[in-house]
mmCIF file of C-alpha atoms in Angstrom:
data_model
loop_
_atom_site.group_PDB
_atom_site.id
_atom_site.type_symbol
_atom_site.label_atom_id
_atom_site.label_comp_id
_atom_site.label_asym_id
_atom_site.label_seq_id
_atom_site.Cartn_x
_atom_site.Cartn_y
_atom_site.Cartn_z
ATOM 1 C CA MET A 1 37.616 81.650 87.719
ATOM 2 C CA ARG A 2 34.415 82.510 89.605
ATOM 3 C CA VAL A 3 32.642 79.449 88.181
ATOM 4 C CA ILE A 4 35.490 77.165 89.206
ATOM 5 C CA PHE A 5 35.459 78.610 92.725
ATOM 6 C CA ALA A 6 31.660 78.201 92.963
ATOM 7 C CA ILE A 7 32.004 74.545 91.911
ATOM 8 C CA PHE A 8 34.708 74.109 94.566
ATOM 9 C CA LEU A 9 32.370 75.575 97.178
ATOM 10 C CA ILE A 10 29.551 73.240 96.159
ATOM 11 C CA ILE A 11 31.888 70.272 96.507
ATOM 12 C CA ALA A 12 33.530 71.496 99.743
ATOM 13 C CA VAL A 13 30.351 72.559 101.509
ATOM 14 C CA GLY A 14 27.891 70.175 99.907
ATOM 15 C CA PHE A 15 25.214 72.544 98.648
ATOM 16 C CA PRO A 16 24.795 75.409 96.191
ATOM 17 C CA VAL A 17 25.806 78.781 97.594
ATOM 18 C CA SER A 18 24.495 81.206 95.003
ATOM 19 C CA GLY A 19 20.953 82.099 94.029
ATOM 20 C CA HIS A 20 17.881 83.350 95.790
ATOM 21 C CA ALA A 21 16.024 80.421 97.346
ATOM 22 C CA ILE A 22 15.504 76.692 97.330
ATOM 23 C CA GLY A 23 12.496 75.428 99.222
ATOM 24 C CA GLY A 24 11.908 78.898 100.680
ATOM 25 C CA LYS A 25 15.337 79.044 102.346
ATOM 26 C CA PRO A 26 17.728 81.820 101.317
ATOM 27 C CA ILE A 27 20.963 80.770 99.672
ATOM 28 C CA LEU A 28 24.025 82.716 100.681
ATOM 29 C CA ALA A 29 26.322 84.552 98.313
ATOM 30 C CA PRO A 30 29.565 82.634 97.644
ATOM 31 C CA GLU A 31 31.552 85.268 99.533
ATOM 32 C CA MET A 32 29.981 84.087 102.774
ATOM 33 C CA VAL A 33 31.246 80.525 102.442
ATOM 34 C CA ALA A 34 34.596 81.864 101.250
ATOM 35 C CA ALA A 35 34.755 83.991 104.433
ATOM 36 C CA SER A 36 34.197 80.883 106.557
ATOM 37 C CA LEU A 37 37.034 79.073 104.772
ATOM 38 C CA ILE A 38 39.361 82.068 105.155
ATOM 39 C CA ALA A 39 38.441 82.437 108.830
ATOM 40 C CA ARG A 40 39.153 78.742 109.406
ATOM 41 C CA GLN A 41 42.628 79.086 107.838
ATOM 42 C CA ARG A 42 43.439 82.125 109.968
ATOM 43 C CA SER A 43 41.981 80.939 113.287
ATOM 44 C CA LEU A 44 44.196 80.323 116.290
ATOM 45 C CA PRO A 45 44.183 77.469 118.841
ATOM 46 C CA GLN A 46 42.489 79.627 121.499
ATOM 47 C CA THR A 47 40.746 82.964 121.777
ATOM 48 C CA THR A 48 42.637 86.234 121.748
ATOM 49 C CA GLY A 49 39.614 88.377 122.593
ATOM 50 C CA TYR A 50 39.646 89.859 119.077
ATOM 51 C CA CYS A 51 36.802 87.878 117.506
ATOM 52 C CA TRP A 52 35.275 90.805 115.608
ATOM 53 C CA ARG A 53 38.669 91.841 114.208
ATOM 54 C CA PHE A 54 39.270 88.321 112.831
ATOM 55 C CA VAL A 55 35.751 88.112 111.357
ATOM 56 C CA LYS A 56 36.073 91.589 109.774
ATOM 57 C CA ARG A 57 39.321 90.562 108.093
ATOM 58 C CA ALA A 58 37.831 87.314 106.765
ATOM 59 C CA LEU A 59 34.775 89.139 105.369
ATOM 60 C CA LEU A 60 37.001 91.732 103.691
ATOM 61 C CA ALA A 61 39.380 89.111 102.249
ATOM 62 C CA ALA A 62 36.438 87.144 100.806
ATOM 63 C CA GLY A 63 34.897 90.242 99.229
ATOM 64 C CA ALA A 64 31.767 90.044 101.396
ATOM 65 C CA VAL A 65 32.332 93.664 102.464
ATOM 66 C CA SER A 66 33.898 96.356 100.305
ATOM 67 C CA SER A 67 35.491 98.236 103.200
ATOM 68 C CA TYR A 68 36.677 97.366 106.688
ATOM 69 C CA PRO A 69 33.732 97.543 109.142
ATOM 70 C CA LYS A 70 34.106 100.420 111.609
ATOM 71 C CA THR A 71 32.258 99.282 114.749
ATOM 72 C CA ASN A 72 34.425 98.374 117.731
ATOM 73 C CA TYR A 73 32.200 95.930 119.572
ATOM 74 C CA ALA A 74 31.124 92.498 118.388
ATOM 75 C CA HIS A 75 27.509 92.963 119.496
ATOM 76 C CA GLU A 76 27.260 95.927 117.052
ATOM 77 C CA ALA A 77 28.323 93.817 114.065
ATOM 78 C CA GLY A 78 24.861 92.850 112.837
ATOM 79 C CA ARG A 79 23.547 96.380 112.695
ATOM 80 C CA GLU A 80 26.584 97.634 110.775
ATOM 81 C CA LEU A 81 26.572 94.709 108.341
ATOM 82 C CA VAL A 82 22.895 95.370 107.502
ATOM 83 C CA GLU A 83 23.078 99.177 107.344
ATOM 84 C CA LYS A 84 26.448 99.640 105.618
ATOM 85 C CA HIS A 85 27.239 96.418 103.763
ATOM 86 C CA GLY A 86 23.936 95.065 102.425
ATOM 87 C CA PHE A 87 23.627 92.032 104.685
ATOM 88 C CA THR A 88 20.287 90.511 105.641
ATOM 89 C CA LYS A 89 19.282 89.313 109.088
ATOM 90 C CA LEU A 90 18.320 85.680 108.605
ATOM 91 C CA LYS A 91 15.271 84.099 110.220
ATOM 92 C CA VAL A 92 17.363 81.923 112.512
ATOM 93 C CA SER A 93 16.864 81.783 116.272
ATOM 94 C CA ASN A 94 19.413 79.049 116.972
ATOM 95 C CA PRO A 95 23.098 79.254 115.915
ATOM 96 C CA TRP A 96 23.097 75.508 115.125
ATOM 97 C CA LYS A 97 20.505 76.136 112.394
ATOM 98 C CA ALA A 98 22.419 78.966 110.726
ATOM 99 C CA PRO A 99 23.751 78.210 107.233
ATOM 100 C CA VAL A 100 27.459 77.780 106.601
ATOM 101 C CA GLY A 101 29.026 81.211 106.161
ATOM 102 C CA ALA A 102 26.491 83.155 108.243
ATOM 103 C CA VAL A 103 27.882 85.728 110.674
ATOM 104 C CA LEU A 104 26.568 84.936 114.160
ATOM 105 C CA VAL A 105 26.298 87.851 116.574
ATOM 106 C CA TYR A 106 25.959 87.567 120.355
ATOM 107 C CA GLY A 107 25.217 90.136 123.050
ATOM 108 C CA PRO A 108 27.536 91.054 125.908
ATOM 109 C CA ASN A 109 27.764 89.138 129.155
ATOM 110 C CA ARG A 110 29.379 89.905 132.523
ATOM 111 C CA LYS A 111 32.837 88.832 131.412
ATOM 112 C CA PHE A 112 32.818 90.159 127.834
ATOM 113 C CA LYS A 113 31.135 93.556 127.476
ATOM 114 C CA ALA A 114 31.826 93.614 123.740
ATOM 115 C CA GLY A 115 29.797 90.474 123.048
ATOM 116 C CA HIS A 116 30.976 87.911 120.533
ATOM 117 C CA VAL A 117 30.831 87.296 116.783
ATOM 118 C CA GLU A 118 31.715 84.195 114.778
ATOM 119 C CA ILE A 119 31.153 82.647 111.356
ATOM 120 C CA ARG A 120 29.261 79.375 111.017
ATOM 121 C CA GLY A 121 31.516 76.706 109.569
ATOM 122 C CA SER A 122 30.433 73.376 108.142
ATOM 123 C CA ASN A 123 30.981 71.664 111.490
ATOM 124 C CA ASP A 124 32.358 74.428 113.698
ATOM 125 C CA PHE A 125 32.069 78.076 114.750
ATOM 126 C CA ILE A 126 34.958 80.327 113.727
ATOM 127 C CA SER A 127 36.276 83.710 114.842
ATOM 128 C CA ASP A 128 39.762 84.240 116.246
ATOM 129 C CA TYR A 129 39.595 80.546 117.211
ATOM 130 C CA ARG A 130 37.470 77.538 116.234
ATOM 131 C CA GLY A 131 34.908 76.054 118.547
ATOM 132 C CA ARG A 132 32.851 72.894 118.211
ATOM 133 C CA ARG A 133 29.848 74.634 119.798
ATOM 134 C CA PRO A 134 28.392 78.118 119.450
ATOM 135 C CA ALA A 135 29.508 80.736 121.941
ATOM 136 C CA ASP A 136 27.883 80.791 125.357
ATOM 137 C CA PHE A 137 26.377 84.263 124.952
ATOM 138 C CA LYS A 138 22.862 85.534 124.282
ATOM 139 C CA PHE A 139 22.297 84.990 120.556
ATOM 140 C CA ILE A 140 21.288 88.207 118.752
ATOM 141 C CA GLY A 141 21.068 86.878 115.211
ATOM 142 C CA ALA A 142 22.588 85.473 112.032
ATOM 143 C CA TYR A 143 23.515 87.790 109.158
ATOM 144 C CA ALA A 144 24.603 87.154 105.581
ATOM 145 C CA LEU A 145 24.715 88.372 102.021
ATOM 146 C CA VAL A 146 21.878 86.535 100.305
ATOM 147 C CA GLY A 147 21.682 85.655 96.609
ATOM 148 C CA SER A 148 24.183 85.629 93.824
ATOM 149 C CA SER A 149 27.063 88.010 93.488
ATOM 150 C CA ASP A 150 28.698 89.422 90.408
ATOM 151 C CA LYS A 151 32.058 89.638 92.139
ATOM 152 C CA LEU A 152 34.206 87.156 93.976
ATOM 153 C CA VAL A 153 37.724 88.401 94.527
ATOM 154 C CA LEU A 154 39.924 86.865 97.185
ATOM 155 C CA ARG A 155 42.407 89.375 98.588
#
């Protein structure tokens, strides 16, 4: 089952998603791309203000995290994902250059004190809604599980 799903991901996304590196670039665990697909299916036509809740649920459903993340604010997502769930902060300074499946974290602004979080899709940016461009917030970083995984269970 896992092999079939990995082949599907290669076909759907267009590149391998498991392993440690090709050409010096990290390759994300399959759960990350699965999370982006789940998030896309669950996204709404416009924002609800619950971006981090939607991303948490997609990560949990894809098996990228083993338990529901506890932080309340989107701008805290990166720290929790690294410290509690084994994610790595990727060397990406521009959301457009983040790999498909990466969790993109943004700092707060005047209107949204919680910040923003979204998952990089193949041609979009997904949280509680889908956008064609990254969020208009200060970019904190991109986070992901890197390398192969011995589990891939969709819940």
